[in-house]
Tab-separated table of C-alpha atoms in Angstrom:
chain	number	residue	atom	x	y	z
A	124	MET	CA	114.775	116.747	65.605
A	125	PRO	CA	111.186	116.982	66.815
A	126	HIS	CA	110.462	115.540	70.334
A	127	HIS	CA	108.191	112.850	69.029
A	128	ALA	CA	110.903	111.615	66.666
A	129	LEU	CA	113.510	111.533	69.424
A	130	LEU	CA	110.982	109.485	71.484
A	131	ARG	CA	110.515	106.873	68.725
A	132	SER	CA	114.239	106.538	68.132
A	133	ALA	CA	114.794	106.084	71.914
A	134	ILE	CA	112.522	103.013	72.177
A	135	PRO	CA	114.459	100.729	69.793
A	136	LEU	CA	117.681	101.802	71.559
A	137	ALA	CA	116.251	101.029	74.941
A	138	LEU	CA	115.102	97.524	73.626
A	139	ALA	CA	118.603	96.821	72.145
A	140	ALA	CA	120.172	97.785	75.511
A	141	ALA	CA	117.718	95.640	77.426
A	142	ALA	CA	118.504	92.610	75.088
A	143	ALA	CA	122.139	92.983	75.984
A	144	LEU	CA	121.478	93.070	79.643
A	145	ALA	CA	118.616	90.553	79.931
A	146	THR	CA	120.785	87.397	80.105
A	147	ALA	CA	123.025	88.787	82.776
A	148	GLN	CA	121.241	91.085	85.215
A	149	PRO	CA	117.476	91.740	84.683
A	150	SER	CA	117.509	94.312	87.386
A	151	ASP	CA	120.156	96.393	85.523
A	152	LEU	CA	117.890	96.034	82.424
A	153	LEU	CA	115.202	98.027	84.426
A	154	LEU	CA	117.358	100.771	85.552
A	155	GLU	CA	119.747	101.290	82.662
A	156	ALA	CA	117.342	101.029	79.566
A	157	TYR	CA	113.612	101.641	80.520
A	158	ASN	CA	113.961	104.533	83.025
A	159	ARG	CA	115.550	106.588	80.245
A	160	LEU	CA	112.220	106.803	78.406
A	161	PRO	CA	110.377	109.915	79.439
A	162	ASP	CA	106.820	108.542	79.028
A	163	ALA	CA	105.737	106.176	81.749
A	164	LYS	CA	103.338	104.130	79.453
A	165	LYS	CA	105.988	103.668	76.701
A	166	ARG	CA	108.576	102.742	79.363
A	167	LEU	CA	106.236	100.115	80.713
A	168	ALA	CA	105.409	98.792	77.307
A	169	CYS	CA	109.158	98.675	76.387
A	170	PHE	CA	109.873	96.744	79.677
A	171	LYS	CA	107.084	94.221	79.021
A	172	GLU	CA	108.036	93.612	75.424
A	173	ALA	CA	111.784	92.941	76.100
A	174	THR	CA	111.137	90.767	79.124
A	175	ARG	CA	108.428	88.759	77.330
A	176	GLN	CA	110.312	88.336	74.115
A	177	PRO	CA	114.192	88.755	74.621
A	178	ALA	CA	115.187	90.470	71.358
A	179	ALA	CA	118.404	89.959	69.543
A	180	VAL	CA	120.423	93.053	68.667
A	181	PRO	CA	119.990	93.728	64.947
A	182	SER	CA	123.037	92.869	62.895
A	183	SER	CA	124.251	94.355	59.540
A	184	VAL	CA	126.068	91.164	58.560
A	185	PRO	CA	124.071	89.160	56.052
A	186	PRO	CA	123.250	85.607	57.167
A	187	ALA	CA	125.379	82.767	55.877
A	188	PRO	CA	123.831	80.563	53.161
A	189	VAL	CA	122.088	77.485	54.597
A	190	PRO	CA	123.022	74.262	52.859
A	191	ALA	CA	120.190	72.214	51.511
A	192	ALA	CA	119.067	69.293	53.628
A	193	PRO	CA	119.536	65.849	52.146
A	194	ALA	CA	116.039	64.692	53.177
A	195	ALA	CA	113.006	66.360	54.565
A	196	PRO	CA	112.864	65.757	58.362
A	197	ALA	CA	109.884	64.343	60.061
A	198	PRO	CA	107.337	66.988	60.883
A	199	ALA	CA	107.862	68.374	64.389
A	200	ALA	CA	105.040	68.821	66.937
A	201	VAL	CA	103.352	72.142	66.442
A	202	PRO	CA	103.120	74.080	69.761
A	203	PRO	CA	99.605	75.184	70.708
A	204	PRO	CA	98.793	78.874	69.987
A	205	VAL	CA	99.157	81.365	72.753
A	206	ALA	CA	95.428	81.570	73.306
A	207	ALA	CA	95.181	77.823	73.909
A	208	VAL	CA	98.101	78.071	76.402
A	209	THR	CA	96.674	80.983	78.362
A	210	SER	CA	93.199	79.412	78.427
A	211	GLN	CA	94.678	76.696	80.570
A	212	LEU	CA	96.200	79.078	83.146
A	213	PRO	CA	94.472	79.434	86.563
A	214	PRO	CA	92.235	82.516	86.593
A	215	LEU	CA	93.547	85.636	88.309
A	216	ALA	CA	90.877	87.753	89.707
A	217	LEU	CA	91.465	91.577	89.709
A	218	ALA	CA	90.688	91.692	93.435
A	219	ASP	CA	93.454	89.160	94.203
A	220	ALA	CA	95.890	91.060	91.969
A	221	VAL	CA	95.020	94.306	93.777
A	222	ARG	CA	95.528	92.713	97.191
A	223	MET	CA	98.962	91.400	96.147
A	224	CYS	CA	100.011	94.874	94.751
A	225	THR	CA	98.785	97.064	97.630
A	226	ARG	CA	100.807	94.874	100.030
A	227	LEU	CA	103.958	96.339	98.478
A	228	ILE	CA	102.719	99.778	97.150
A	229	THR	CA	102.011	101.886	100.109
A	230	VAL	CA	100.805	104.698	97.998
A	231	ALA	CA	98.093	102.546	96.665
A	232	GLN	CA	96.851	101.420	100.057
A	233	GLY	CA	93.397	102.744	100.814
A	234	ARG	CA	92.830	103.240	96.982
A	235	GLU	CA	91.742	99.752	96.154
A	236	ALA	CA	88.526	100.787	94.624
A	237	GLU	CA	90.378	102.978	92.117
A	238	ALA	CA	92.360	100.086	90.640
A	239	ALA	CA	91.483	98.702	87.304
A	240	GLU	CA	93.096	96.315	84.805
A	241	SER	CA	94.947	98.295	82.044
A	242	ALA	CA	93.928	96.766	78.740
A	243	GLU	CA	96.788	98.574	77.048
A	244	ALA	CA	99.558	97.342	79.383
A	245	SER	CA	98.152	93.744	80.150
A	246	SER	CA	99.092	90.684	78.087
A	247	PRO	CA	97.874	87.035	77.971
A	248	ARG	CA	100.596	86.247	80.433
A	249	GLU	CA	100.439	89.161	82.804
A	250	MET	CA	97.687	91.446	84.301
A	251	SER	CA	98.648	95.026	84.669
A	252	VAL	CA	96.718	96.736	87.433
A	253	ALA	CA	96.704	100.472	87.220
A	254	TRP	CA	95.914	103.313	89.565
A	255	PRO	CA	95.044	106.703	88.378
A	256	ALA	CA	97.637	109.430	88.856
A	257	LEU	CA	97.411	111.731	91.926
A	258	PRO	CA	97.949	115.352	91.453
A	259	GLY	CA	101.487	115.992	90.374
A	260	LYS	CA	102.259	112.341	90.161
A	261	GLN	CA	102.094	109.565	87.386
A	262	PRO	CA	99.964	106.550	87.323
A	263	VAL	CA	100.997	103.509	89.160
A	264	TYR	CA	101.201	100.068	87.433
A	265	CYS	CA	101.618	96.571	88.966
A	266	ASN	CA	102.226	93.675	86.726
A	267	VAL	CA	101.177	90.216	88.001
A	268	ASP	CA	101.922	86.876	86.358
A	269	ARG	CA	98.608	85.211	85.679
A	270	ALA	CA	100.043	81.570	85.976
A	271	GLU	CA	102.261	82.020	89.019
A	272	HIS	CA	100.257	84.676	90.846
A	273	ARG	CA	103.408	86.742	91.570
A	274	ILE	CA	104.250	90.317	90.973
A	275	THR	CA	106.769	90.829	88.150
A	276	SER	CA	107.218	94.491	88.131
A	277	ILE	CA	105.970	97.733	89.616
A	278	THR	CA	106.045	101.125	87.913
A	279	SER	CA	105.629	103.961	90.373
A	280	ASN	CA	106.550	107.689	90.022
A	281	GLY	CA	108.146	106.914	86.667
A	282	LYS	CA	110.519	104.257	87.855
A	283	VAL	CA	110.254	100.546	87.128
A	284	ALA	CA	111.071	98.124	90.023
A	285	SER	CA	111.912	94.527	89.598
A	286	GLY	CA	114.533	91.907	90.631
A	287	ASP	CA	116.380	92.934	93.721
A	288	VAL	CA	114.418	96.134	94.243
A	289	LEU	CA	111.208	94.047	94.175
A	290	ASP	CA	112.709	91.627	96.705
A	291	SER	CA	113.410	94.664	98.927
A	292	MET	CA	109.825	95.906	98.760
A	293	HIS	CA	108.705	92.329	99.698
A	294	ALA	CA	111.077	92.445	102.707
A	295	ARG	CA	109.695	95.889	103.824
A	296	ALA	CA	106.134	94.625	103.526
A	297	LEU	CA	106.909	91.558	105.728
A	298	GLN	CA	108.546	93.873	108.341
A	299	ARG	CA	105.424	96.055	108.375
A	300	GLU	CA	103.134	93.039	108.844
A	301	GLU	CA	105.363	91.711	111.713
A	302	ILE	CA	105.358	95.219	113.448
A	303	GLN	CA	101.609	95.415	113.102
A	304	ALA	CA	101.382	91.926	114.726
A	305	GLY	CA	103.574	93.156	117.629
A	306	ASN	CA	106.734	91.276	116.482
A	307	TYR	CA	109.704	93.687	116.501
A	308	THR	CA	112.475	91.114	116.478
A	309	ARG	CA	113.563	91.604	112.771
A	310	PHE	CA	113.011	95.380	112.914
A	311	LEU	CA	115.176	95.857	116.071
A	312	ALA	CA	117.986	93.633	114.792
A	313	ARG	CA	118.244	95.644	111.576
A	314	ALA	CA	118.036	98.944	113.460
A	315	LYS	CA	120.877	97.797	115.838
A	316	GLU	CA	123.124	96.817	112.807
A	317	ALA	CA	122.413	100.283	111.285
A	318	LEU	CA	123.407	102.021	114.579
A	319	LYS	CA	126.557	100.051	114.910
A	320	ALA	CA	127.939	101.692	111.744
A	321	GLN	CA	127.471	105.171	113.299
A	322	ILE	CA	128.701	104.539	116.861
A	323	PRO	CA	132.544	104.350	117.386
A	324	VAL	CA	132.376	101.660	120.187
A	325	PRO	CA	128.975	99.785	119.671
A	326	GLU	CA	129.707	97.393	122.381
A	327	ALA	CA	130.039	100.193	125.016
A	328	ALA	CA	126.758	101.970	124.004
A	329	ARG	CA	123.938	102.188	126.483
A	330	TYR	CA	120.352	102.759	125.560
A	331	ARG	CA	117.187	104.026	127.275
A	332	LYS	CA	113.661	105.385	126.628
A	333	LEU	CA	113.255	103.307	123.592
A	334	PHE	CA	110.028	103.045	121.573
A	335	VAL	CA	108.763	102.205	118.094
A	336	SER	CA	106.940	104.985	116.294
A	337	THR	CA	104.709	104.228	113.359
A	338	GLY	CA	103.780	106.165	110.198
A	339	PRO	CA	104.846	105.846	106.632
A	340	LEU	CA	108.061	104.636	107.970
A	341	HIS	CA	108.573	102.528	111.145
A	342	VAL	CA	111.224	104.232	113.387
A	343	LEU	CA	112.962	103.205	116.591
A	344	CYS	CA	113.392	106.320	118.772
A	345	GLY	CA	115.310	106.763	122.049
A	346	GLU	CA	118.412	107.834	123.734
A	347	VAL	CA	121.982	106.562	123.402
A	348	ASP	CA	125.197	107.130	125.438
A	349	ALA	CA	127.671	106.048	122.823
A	350	GLY	CA	130.724	106.150	125.095
A	351	SER	CA	134.294	106.281	123.696
A	352	ALA	CA	137.330	103.942	123.249
A	353	SER	CA	138.793	105.361	126.474
A	354	GLY	CA	135.759	104.398	128.510
A	355	ALA	CA	134.583	108.015	129.076
A	356	ARG	CA	130.896	108.723	128.882
A	357	GLU	CA	129.437	111.631	126.966
A	358	GLY	CA	125.914	111.477	128.137
A	359	PHE	CA	122.699	110.340	126.579
A	360	GLN	CA	121.566	111.906	123.259
A	361	ARG	CA	118.285	111.237	121.402
A	362	PHE	CA	118.489	109.238	118.279
A	363	TYR	CA	116.102	107.778	115.566
A	364	VAL	CA	116.762	104.898	113.226
A	365	SER	CA	115.015	102.743	110.604
A	366	ALA	CA	117.154	100.220	108.795
A	367	ASP	CA	115.143	99.502	105.627
A	368	PRO	CA	115.546	101.901	104.102
A	369	GLN	CA	118.432	103.235	106.234
A	370	PHE	CA	117.377	106.389	107.928
A	371	LEU	CA	118.996	107.438	111.171
A	372	ALA	CA	120.526	110.356	113.035
A	373	VAL	CA	121.977	111.101	116.611
A	374	ASP	CA	121.331	114.530	118.108
A	375	SER	CA	124.300	116.914	117.920
A	376	ARG	CA	124.993	120.619	118.119
A	377	LYS	CA	125.789	120.758	114.456
A	378	THR	CA	122.418	119.351	113.390
A	379	ALA	CA	120.173	120.423	116.300
A	380	ARG	CA	117.605	122.281	114.353
A	381	VAL	CA	117.230	119.692	111.623
A	382	PHE	CA	117.260	116.867	114.019
A	383	GLU	CA	114.529	118.417	116.218
A	384	ALA	CA	112.185	119.021	113.272
A	385	THR	CA	112.665	115.372	112.096
A	386	TRP	CA	112.262	113.945	115.479
A	387	ALA	CA	108.957	115.795	115.946
A	388	SER	CA	107.746	114.274	112.732
A	389	VAL	CA	109.029	110.586	112.862
A	390	CYS	CA	108.884	110.027	116.633
A	391	ALA	CA	105.396	111.399	117.240
A	392	HIS	CA	103.379	108.315	117.015
A	393	LYS	CA	104.520	105.775	119.714
A	394	ALA	CA	103.261	102.184	119.044
A	395	ALA	CA	105.214	100.306	121.785
A	396	ASP	CA	107.951	100.706	124.287
A	397	ILE	CA	110.978	98.609	123.859
A	398	PRO	CA	112.459	97.665	127.276
A	399	HIS	CA	115.613	95.815	125.926
A	400	PHE	CA	117.744	96.398	122.889
């Protein structure tokens, strides 16, 4: 079967899978159905169609005959057309949508001037902000609800994010903003929790020479003497950790070369010393 025929047959299958999942876990709908489509634009269109109009799975069983009504019911109120509804929505400026999107999409930061509304992917309910593809990458799309002024989905590097994934992106954005303001409380608490899972006796651990390094990922760097259950001390070793997403390592002989290269990259931009941990 030609490639384009396979692609056309994949779209209704993805929509059917999406309809089966939509009432239970919308985030599963994203990962299970839409990311299987190879074309990013068709995947985004598929996602928007299913989430805007939850479709029923087609059935081969003919509908049962409907008995005749004894009397004509009173005429029901006719809902206003979609155009009339959307005309009452508060306006959403492109600049506001771009600002909301770049807060979460780090690869779009500094590229605000390149953003434009995608007429193909937008709808009366949602504005789709698009960034042109970088070399070797795919375009980035950010869908914003026109009425609620909130992001509903992000398509980046061929993957659609919504639901819990989108919530995690919001949490990371908040953490970045707190760090930029000099507030490290949330970041350090998460880093400590991540380290506890790697250290045999967390309550016996000692730390020194701690600092936060900035970059694409905020990282806590320093030295730890993990100790042991017997109370013996093994000496201080360098470590780096970032909790969201989890990214950590403690220096050891087995991983010395990899650790050294990674340390030189992620711990090279000191932003602040951390006296207590």
